[in-house]
Amino acid sequence: MSHPFNALSPDLVMSAAESIGVWPAGEPFALNSYENRVLMFRDDEGGRWIVKFYRPGRWSNEAIQEEHDFLQELYQANVPVVAPWRDSQGRSLHEFQEFRFALFPQCAGQAPELDNPSHLFALGEALGSLHKVASKKAFQYRRELHFERDIVEAEAHVLASERLNKHQRRAYQQVIQKILRQLGGGTVEAAPMIRTHGDCHLGNVLGRDGVFTLVDFDDCIMAPAIQDIWMLLPVSDPNSWRAQLSELVEGYEETLPFPHKQMSLIEPLRAYRLIRHTAWLVSRWDDPAFPRAFPWLAESGYWDQHIRQLEQQCLQLEKPIWLA
């Protein structure tokens, strides 16, 4: 069965841009993106643009528009983000044939260096300014992080795929149930929820000359503030983790008090991401880009490794090494 993105040819991309009055000077260049299709091009005046074609059926128009309006709100408050381009009628979400798309000015740069204290301080400043604006109101159309519901949904996707053998299936179900028991009682859901970036890892932070911009808000959700912080710092070395966190906290507190009480949510959120990420890969397997990019998902050894990783995460839930 043909996937909708198969129809997204270079000619269609260029025609879509032209339909809103932007004239590409050459063929677009595809960037690494799997959930959506993201391409870069120059216009006939030398401007550099990023065009994002949204995966059909994933978000409602209202949810996408809410992402765009959030970015505009942040941009107007001088938070370092890239707001989508709007046409003369103020529209940021556009349609061409069967696709919905948005246009963004290109943001060039590199990820922060975690061994550079000034980079960590600047990153903390960016996150503090983001959360100050984000906490002023709630999303209406974007989802809210819900630990148990989302994990149960992810487990169902994995089991329905029939990729696990009988032994793996039993072990997977057991470790998922253990994680849910360890985190019973709505631990994550009890924390204050604000609008968050939702997928704030180093690949979504671009900087130049010590100034960092947060990009790709496609997964913005209602979640605890710590959701935008924990993925930025590695945990392989607890001493380095604490030193890096200290610099980030100092920058964050230029704007807001740091959410120290949410530190206990880091390992639950890590477990949540591990489970949801694999379920996401499984659920997108009909998209030809996924088997090409993640061929190991079809191998039995991957599932043994994934189950061991979840079992190790159970130990972290009991006693996080970075809190020792």
mmCIF file of C-alpha atoms in Angstrom:
data_model
loop_
_atom_site.group_PDB
_atom_site.id
_atom_site.type_symbol
_atom_site.label_atom_id
_atom_site.label_comp_id
_atom_site.label_asym_id
_atom_site.label_seq_id
_atom_site.Cartn_x
_atom_site.Cartn_y
_atom_site.Cartn_z
ATOM 1 C CA MET A 1 0.000 0.000 0.000
ATOM 2 C CA SER A 2 1.376 3.398 -0.975
ATOM 3 C CA HIS A 3 2.115 5.805 1.873
ATOM 4 C CA PRO A 4 0.813 9.404 1.527
ATOM 5 C CA PHE A 5 4.332 10.842 1.763
ATOM 6 C CA ASN A 6 5.292 8.929 -1.398
ATOM 7 C CA ALA A 7 3.447 11.634 -3.341
ATOM 8 C CA LEU A 8 5.612 14.376 -1.835
ATOM 9 C CA SER A 9 7.894 14.936 -4.828
ATOM 10 C CA PRO A 10 10.325 17.878 -5.205
ATOM 11 C CA ASP A 11 7.967 19.389 -7.777
ATOM 12 C CA LEU A 12 5.057 19.198 -5.357
ATOM 13 C CA VAL A 13 7.144 20.821 -2.601
ATOM 14 C CA MET A 14 8.106 23.687 -4.886
ATOM 15 C CA SER A 15 4.541 24.102 -6.114
ATOM 16 C CA ALA A 16 3.292 24.213 -2.519
ATOM 17 C CA ALA A 17 5.741 27.011 -1.686
ATOM 18 C CA GLU A 18 4.764 28.907 -4.820
ATOM 19 C CA SER A 19 1.079 28.577 -3.893
ATOM 20 C CA ILE A 20 1.687 30.899 -0.928
ATOM 21 C CA GLY A 21 3.848 33.357 -2.844
ATOM 22 C CA VAL A 22 7.317 32.054 -1.986
ATOM 23 C CA TRP A 23 9.489 31.204 -4.989
ATOM 24 C CA PRO A 24 12.175 28.518 -4.547
ATOM 25 C CA ALA A 25 15.376 29.136 -6.518
ATOM 26 C CA GLY A 26 16.191 25.432 -6.801
ATOM 27 C CA GLU A 27 15.147 21.982 -5.672
ATOM 28 C CA PRO A 28 14.531 21.555 -1.915
ATOM 29 C CA PHE A 29 16.965 19.579 0.223
ATOM 30 C CA ALA A 30 15.428 16.936 2.517
ATOM 31 C CA LEU A 31 16.454 17.100 6.192
ATOM 32 C CA ASN A 32 16.446 14.235 8.685
ATOM 33 C CA SER A 33 12.861 13.964 9.832
ATOM 34 C CA TYR A 34 10.611 10.955 10.166
ATOM 35 C CA GLU A 35 7.345 11.977 11.815
ATOM 36 C CA ASN A 36 6.850 14.750 9.274
ATOM 37 C CA ARG A 37 8.746 15.642 6.124
ATOM 38 C CA VAL A 38 11.033 18.645 6.527
ATOM 39 C CA LEU A 39 12.967 20.268 3.687
ATOM 40 C CA MET A 40 15.199 23.300 3.204
ATOM 41 C CA PHE A 41 15.342 25.622 0.204
ATOM 42 C CA ARG A 42 16.458 29.079 -0.877
ATOM 43 C CA ASP A 43 14.028 31.523 -2.385
ATOM 44 C CA ASP A 44 14.759 33.683 -5.425
ATOM 45 C CA GLU A 45 15.972 36.513 -3.160
ATOM 46 C CA GLY A 46 18.498 34.330 -1.330
ATOM 47 C CA GLY A 47 16.419 33.724 1.790
ATOM 48 C CA ARG A 48 16.700 30.324 3.457
ATOM 49 C CA TRP A 49 13.523 28.504 4.458
ATOM 50 C CA ILE A 50 12.435 25.329 6.198
ATOM 51 C CA VAL A 51 9.158 23.824 5.007
ATOM 52 C CA LYS A 52 7.421 21.217 7.155
ATOM 53 C CA PHE A 53 4.768 18.905 5.721
ATOM 54 C CA TYR A 54 2.659 17.448 8.505
ATOM 55 C CA ARG A 55 1.975 13.729 8.698
ATOM 56 C CA PRO A 56 -1.595 13.179 7.487
ATOM 57 C CA GLY A 57 -4.002 12.180 10.232
ATOM 58 C CA ARG A 58 -1.688 12.858 13.183
ATOM 59 C CA TRP A 59 -2.747 16.276 14.473
ATOM 60 C CA SER A 60 -5.969 18.173 13.934
ATOM 61 C CA ASN A 61 -5.754 21.576 12.269
ATOM 62 C CA GLU A 62 -6.605 23.111 15.649
ATOM 63 C CA ALA A 63 -3.703 21.328 17.369
ATOM 64 C CA ILE A 64 -1.236 22.444 14.693
ATOM 65 C CA GLN A 65 -2.512 26.002 14.854
ATOM 66 C CA GLU A 66 -2.137 25.935 18.629
ATOM 67 C CA GLU A 67 1.537 25.001 18.172
ATOM 68 C CA HIS A 68 1.978 27.921 15.757
ATOM 69 C CA ASP A 69 0.198 30.379 18.041
ATOM 70 C CA PHE A 70 2.309 29.225 20.993
ATOM 71 C CA LEU A 71 5.466 29.869 18.968
ATOM 72 C CA GLN A 72 4.214 33.323 17.994
ATOM 73 C CA GLU A 73 3.439 34.105 21.631
ATOM 74 C CA LEU A 74 6.933 33.007 22.654
ATOM 75 C CA TYR A 75 8.588 34.926 19.822
ATOM 76 C CA GLN A 76 6.776 38.125 20.745
ATOM 77 C CA ALA A 77 7.978 37.684 24.343
ATOM 78 C CA ASN A 78 11.601 37.460 23.091
ATOM 79 C CA VAL A 79 11.914 33.766 23.892
ATOM 80 C CA PRO A 80 14.510 32.273 21.488
ATOM 81 C CA VAL A 81 12.254 30.281 19.138
ATOM 82 C CA VAL A 82 11.444 30.368 15.424
ATOM 83 C CA ALA A 83 7.840 31.328 14.693
ATOM 84 C CA PRO A 84 6.215 30.146 11.444
ATOM 85 C CA TRP A 85 5.857 32.529 8.516
ATOM 86 C CA ARG A 86 2.385 34.008 8.060
ATOM 87 C CA ASP A 87 0.803 35.269 4.887
ATOM 88 C CA SER A 88 -0.922 38.634 4.428
ATOM 89 C CA GLN A 89 -4.081 37.208 6.047
ATOM 90 C CA GLY A 90 -2.104 36.023 9.098
ATOM 91 C CA ARG A 91 -2.328 32.327 8.179
ATOM 92 C CA SER A 92 0.542 30.048 9.218
ATOM 93 C CA LEU A 93 -0.976 26.670 8.350
ATOM 94 C CA HIS A 94 -1.350 26.133 4.621
ATOM 95 C CA GLU A 95 -2.745 23.386 2.400
ATOM 96 C CA PHE A 96 -1.701 22.143 -1.013
ATOM 97 C CA GLN A 97 -3.380 19.143 -2.577
ATOM 98 C CA GLU A 98 -3.690 16.586 0.253
ATOM 99 C CA PHE A 99 -0.918 18.063 2.425
ATOM 100 C CA ARG A 100 -0.842 20.576 5.254
ATOM 101 C CA PHE A 101 2.398 22.511 5.621
ATOM 102 C CA ALA A 102 4.105 25.434 7.319
ATOM 103 C CA LEU A 103 7.086 27.604 6.446
ATOM 104 C CA PHE A 104 9.795 28.684 8.896
ATOM 105 C CA PRO A 105 12.855 30.913 8.481
ATOM 106 C CA GLN A 106 15.939 28.709 8.679
ATOM 107 C CA CYS A 107 17.742 28.699 12.025
ATOM 108 C CA ALA A 108 21.387 27.719 11.660
ATOM 109 C CA GLY A 109 23.628 26.645 14.512
ATOM 110 C CA GLN A 110 25.013 23.804 16.579
ATOM 111 C CA ALA A 111 23.930 22.015 19.734
ATOM 112 C CA PRO A 112 25.200 23.295 23.108
ATOM 113 C CA GLU A 113 28.443 21.854 24.460
ATOM 114 C CA LEU A 114 27.672 20.282 27.815
ATOM 115 C CA ASP A 115 31.239 20.810 29.042
ATOM 116 C CA ASN A 116 30.910 24.566 28.443
ATOM 117 C CA PRO A 117 29.402 26.312 31.514
ATOM 118 C CA SER A 118 28.367 29.391 29.520
ATOM 119 C CA HIS A 119 26.425 27.191 27.096
ATOM 120 C CA LEU A 120 24.589 25.508 29.958
ATOM 121 C CA PHE A 121 23.800 28.856 31.575
ATOM 122 C CA ALA A 122 22.411 30.195 28.272
ATOM 123 C CA LEU A 123 20.372 27.030 27.792
ATOM 124 C CA GLY A 124 18.920 27.438 31.276
ATOM 125 C CA GLU A 125 18.036 31.049 30.482
ATOM 126 C CA ALA A 126 16.218 29.963 27.316
ATOM 127 C CA LEU A 127 14.214 27.326 29.186
ATOM 128 C CA GLY A 128 13.345 29.688 32.019
ATOM 129 C CA SER A 129 12.041 32.299 29.601
ATOM 130 C CA LEU A 130 10.093 29.599 27.742
ATOM 131 C CA HIS A 131 8.393 28.335 30.896
ATOM 132 C CA LYS A 132 7.572 31.817 32.162
ATOM 133 C CA VAL A 133 5.429 32.428 29.092
ATOM 134 C CA ALA A 134 4.224 28.823 28.862
ATOM 135 C CA SER A 135 2.757 28.846 32.374
ATOM 136 C CA LYS A 136 0.392 31.749 31.636
ATOM 137 C CA LYS A 137 -2.315 29.578 30.068
ATOM 138 C CA ALA A 138 -3.032 26.009 28.975
ATOM 139 C CA PHE A 139 -3.291 24.206 25.663
ATOM 140 C CA GLN A 140 -6.818 23.403 24.559
ATOM 141 C CA TYR A 141 -6.132 21.069 21.633
ATOM 142 C CA ARG A 142 -2.721 19.545 22.391
ATOM 143 C CA ARG A 143 -2.579 16.457 24.573
ATOM 144 C CA GLU A 144 -1.605 16.254 28.229
ATOM 145 C CA LEU A 145 1.055 13.794 29.347
ATOM 146 C CA HIS A 146 -0.623 10.953 31.235
ATOM 147 C CA PHE A 147 1.755 8.293 32.427
ATOM 148 C CA GLU A 148 -0.432 5.208 32.846
ATOM 149 C CA ARG A 149 -2.774 5.855 29.911
ATOM 150 C CA ASP A 150 0.055 6.597 27.476
ATOM 151 C CA ILE A 151 2.150 3.597 28.523
ATOM 152 C CA VAL A 152 -0.812 1.218 28.290
ATOM 153 C CA GLU A 153 -1.520 2.602 24.815
ATOM 154 C CA ALA A 154 2.139 2.108 23.816
ATOM 155 C CA GLU A 155 2.156 -1.460 25.160
ATOM 156 C CA ALA A 156 -0.935 -2.248 23.078
ATOM 157 C CA HIS A 157 0.778 -0.974 19.905
ATOM 158 C CA VAL A 158 3.831 -3.157 20.519
ATOM 159 C CA LEU A 159 1.848 -6.310 21.325
ATOM 160 C CA ALA A 160 -0.467 -5.804 18.341
ATOM 161 C CA SER A 161 2.557 -5.705 16.037
ATOM 162 C CA GLU A 162 3.269 -9.386 16.769
ATOM 163 C CA ARG A 163 7.014 -8.709 16.534
ATOM 164 C CA LEU A 164 7.800 -10.380 19.846
ATOM 165 C CA ASN A 165 8.074 -14.137 20.235
ATOM 166 C CA LYS A 166 6.182 -15.893 23.017
ATOM 167 C CA HIS A 167 8.997 -15.559 25.556
ATOM 168 C CA GLN A 168 9.657 -11.889 24.686
ATOM 169 C CA ARG A 169 5.964 -11.077 24.820
ATOM 170 C CA ARG A 170 5.652 -12.453 28.348
ATOM 171 C CA ALA A 171 8.825 -10.673 29.536
ATOM 172 C CA TYR A 172 7.734 -7.388 27.946
ATOM 173 C CA GLN A 173 4.319 -7.480 29.591
ATOM 174 C CA GLN A 174 5.880 -8.302 32.953
ATOM 175 C CA VAL A 175 8.345 -5.413 32.857
ATOM 176 C CA ILE A 176 5.659 -2.946 31.720
ATOM 177 C CA GLN A 177 3.438 -4.018 34.600
ATOM 178 C CA LYS A 178 6.355 -3.670 37.025
ATOM 179 C CA ILE A 179 7.015 -0.122 35.831
ATOM 180 C CA LEU A 180 3.342 0.774 36.187
ATOM 181 C CA ARG A 181 3.277 -0.647 39.739
ATOM 182 C CA GLN A 182 6.419 1.263 40.686
ATOM 183 C CA LEU A 183 4.846 4.481 39.509
ATOM 184 C CA GLY A 184 1.298 3.960 40.639
ATOM 185 C CA GLY A 185 -0.677 6.737 42.244
ATOM 186 C CA GLY A 186 -0.385 9.381 39.552
ATOM 187 C CA THR A 187 3.112 10.544 40.541
ATOM 188 C CA VAL A 188 3.713 12.369 37.272
ATOM 189 C CA GLU A 189 0.155 13.591 36.806
ATOM 190 C CA ALA A 190 0.130 15.166 40.276
ATOM 191 C CA ALA A 191 2.825 17.677 39.250
ATOM 192 C CA PRO A 192 1.769 21.097 37.918
ATOM 193 C CA MET A 193 1.245 20.905 34.160
ATOM 194 C CA ILE A 194 2.339 23.711 31.849
ATOM 195 C CA ARG A 195 2.774 24.106 28.110
ATOM 196 C CA THR A 196 6.125 22.508 27.247
ATOM 197 C CA HIS A 197 8.314 21.938 24.205
ATOM 198 C CA GLY A 198 7.762 18.248 24.903
ATOM 199 C CA ASP A 199 10.779 16.864 23.011
ATOM 200 C CA CYS A 200 13.574 19.078 24.289
ATOM 201 C CA HIS A 201 16.772 17.170 23.547
ATOM 202 C CA LEU A 202 20.080 18.561 22.275
ATOM 203 C CA GLY A 203 19.083 17.952 18.648
ATOM 204 C CA ASN A 204 16.299 20.495 19.061
ATOM 205 C CA VAL A 205 18.565 23.266 20.372
ATOM 206 C CA LEU A 206 20.622 25.270 17.880
ATOM 207 C CA GLY A 207 23.137 27.904 18.870
ATOM 208 C CA ARG A 208 25.655 30.331 17.517
ATOM 209 C CA ASP A 209 28.015 32.554 19.544
ATOM 210 C CA GLY A 210 26.533 31.259 22.797
ATOM 211 C CA VAL A 211 22.924 32.163 21.906
ATOM 212 C CA PHE A 212 20.589 29.174 21.680
ATOM 213 C CA THR A 213 17.271 28.772 19.904
ATOM 214 C CA LEU A 214 14.693 26.091 20.671
ATOM 215 C CA VAL A 215 13.308 24.472 17.518
ATOM 216 C CA ASP A 216 10.762 21.816 16.456
ATOM 217 C CA PHE A 217 7.754 22.235 18.745
ATOM 218 C CA ASP A 218 5.837 19.492 16.919
ATOM 219 C CA ASP A 219 5.451 17.497 20.163
ATOM 220 C CA CYS A 220 4.507 20.398 22.442
ATOM 221 C CA ILE A 221 2.193 19.148 25.193
ATOM 222 C CA MET A 222 0.951 19.887 28.688
ATOM 223 C CA ALA A 223 3.518 18.320 31.022
ATOM 224 C CA PRO A 224 5.619 19.055 34.130
ATOM 225 C CA ALA A 225 8.322 21.667 33.502
ATOM 226 C CA ILE A 226 11.049 19.065 34.132
ATOM 227 C CA GLN A 227 9.994 17.360 30.863
ATOM 228 C CA ASP A 228 11.909 20.093 29.010
ATOM 229 C CA ILE A 229 15.025 19.684 31.147
ATOM 230 C CA TRP A 230 15.868 16.058 31.865
ATOM 231 C CA MET A 231 16.726 14.988 28.305
ATOM 232 C CA LEU A 232 19.408 17.662 27.997
ATOM 233 C CA LEU A 233 21.757 16.142 30.562
ATOM 234 C CA PRO A 234 23.378 12.673 30.429
ATOM 235 C CA VAL A 235 23.437 10.450 33.518
ATOM 236 C CA SER A 236 26.452 8.213 32.844
ATOM 237 C CA ASP A 237 28.558 10.250 35.278
ATOM 238 C CA PRO A 238 26.575 11.489 38.309
ATOM 239 C CA ASN A 239 29.257 14.015 39.330
ATOM 240 C CA SER A 240 29.338 15.617 35.881
ATOM 241 C CA TRP A 241 25.529 15.536 35.816
ATOM 242 C CA ARG A 242 25.305 17.532 39.035
ATOM 243 C CA ALA A 243 27.881 20.087 37.845
ATOM 244 C CA GLN A 244 26.092 20.564 34.514
ATOM 245 C CA LEU A 245 22.718 20.808 36.203
ATOM 246 C CA SER A 246 24.061 23.494 38.545
ATOM 247 C CA GLU A 247 24.969 25.750 35.613
ATOM 248 C CA LEU A 248 21.637 25.149 33.900
ATOM 249 C CA VAL A 249 19.731 25.906 37.120
ATOM 250 C CA GLU A 250 21.630 29.173 37.542
ATOM 251 C CA GLY A 251 20.560 30.301 34.066
ATOM 252 C CA TYR A 252 16.974 29.120 34.555
ATOM 253 C CA GLU A 253 16.638 31.056 37.796
ATOM 254 C CA GLU A 254 17.407 34.327 36.024
ATOM 255 C CA THR A 255 13.710 34.147 35.156
ATOM 256 C CA LEU A 256 11.963 31.520 37.296
ATOM 257 C CA PRO A 257 12.596 29.379 40.373
ATOM 258 C CA PHE A 258 13.876 26.001 39.210
ATOM 259 C CA PRO A 259 11.361 23.119 39.709
ATOM 260 C CA HIS A 260 13.544 21.163 42.134
ATOM 261 C CA LYS A 261 10.533 19.269 43.518
ATOM 262 C CA GLN A 262 10.072 17.661 40.095
ATOM 263 C CA MET A 263 13.526 16.057 40.060
ATOM 264 C CA SER A 264 12.001 12.790 41.292
ATOM 265 C CA LEU A 265 10.030 12.650 38.019
ATOM 266 C CA ILE A 266 13.137 12.300 35.840
ATOM 267 C CA GLU A 267 13.382 8.498 35.943
ATOM 268 C CA PRO A 268 9.612 7.993 35.512
ATOM 269 C CA LEU A 269 9.768 10.268 32.474
ATOM 270 C CA ARG A 270 12.780 8.379 31.136
ATOM 271 C CA ALA A 271 10.863 5.095 31.438
ATOM 272 C CA TYR A 272 7.893 6.712 29.710
ATOM 273 C CA ARG A 273 10.062 7.839 26.805
ATOM 274 C CA LEU A 274 11.775 4.464 26.384
ATOM 275 C CA ILE A 275 8.422 2.710 26.131
ATOM 276 C CA ARG A 276 6.745 5.301 23.924
ATOM 277 C CA HIS A 277 9.670 5.612 21.515
ATOM 278 C CA THR A 278 9.651 1.921 20.611
ATOM 279 C CA ALA A 279 5.861 1.956 20.245
ATOM 280 C CA TRP A 280 6.193 4.979 17.939
ATOM 281 C CA LEU A 281 8.610 3.085 15.691
ATOM 282 C CA VAL A 282 6.241 0.136 15.521
ATOM 283 C CA SER A 283 3.221 2.313 14.757
ATOM 284 C CA ARG A 284 5.017 4.035 11.862
ATOM 285 C CA TRP A 285 6.339 0.892 10.167
ATOM 286 C CA ASP A 286 4.038 1.375 7.155
ATOM 287 C CA ASP A 287 5.994 4.519 6.303
ATOM 288 C CA PRO A 288 8.870 3.368 4.021
ATOM 289 C CA ALA A 289 11.255 5.795 5.722
ATOM 290 C CA PHE A 290 11.099 3.816 8.972
ATOM 291 C CA PRO A 291 12.244 0.350 7.802
ATOM 292 C CA ARG A 292 15.109 2.075 5.964
ATOM 293 C CA ALA A 293 16.179 4.116 8.985
ATOM 294 C CA PHE A 294 15.508 1.567 11.748
ATOM 295 C CA PRO A 295 16.011 -1.911 10.207
ATOM 296 C CA TRP A 296 17.090 -3.361 13.553
ATOM 297 C CA LEU A 297 13.513 -3.058 14.845
ATOM 298 C CA ALA A 298 12.625 -6.146 12.793
ATOM 299 C CA GLU A 299 15.365 -8.221 14.437
ATOM 300 C CA SER A 300 14.617 -10.453 17.414
ATOM 301 C CA GLY A 301 17.754 -9.240 19.174
ATOM 302 C CA TYR A 302 16.400 -5.710 19.373
ATOM 303 C CA TRP A 303 13.481 -6.825 21.508
ATOM 304 C CA ASP A 304 15.727 -8.724 23.914
ATOM 305 C CA GLN A 305 17.815 -5.560 24.257
ATOM 306 C CA HIS A 306 14.751 -3.349 24.717
ATOM 307 C CA ILE A 307 13.367 -5.582 27.467
ATOM 308 C CA ARG A 308 16.750 -5.588 29.272
ATOM 309 C CA GLN A 309 16.837 -1.792 28.998
ATOM 310 C CA LEU A 310 13.386 -1.550 30.595
ATOM 311 C CA GLU A 311 14.435 -3.961 33.360
ATOM 312 C CA GLN A 312 17.480 -1.775 34.057
ATOM 313 C CA GLN A 313 15.210 1.235 34.139
ATOM 314 C CA CYS A 314 13.202 -0.458 36.876
ATOM 315 C CA LEU A 315 16.352 -0.374 39.013
ATOM 316 C CA GLN A 316 16.757 3.336 38.297
ATOM 317 C CA LEU A 317 13.177 3.924 39.378
ATOM 318 C CA GLU A 318 14.012 2.340 42.713
ATOM 319 C CA LYS A 319 17.239 4.315 43.263
ATOM 320 C CA PRO A 320 18.369 6.894 40.689
ATOM 321 C CA ILE A 321 22.173 6.943 40.589
ATOM 322 C CA TRP A 322 22.252 10.726 40.183
ATOM 323 C CA LEU A 323 20.311 11.173 43.458
ATOM 324 C CA ALA A 324 22.727 8.975 45.388
#
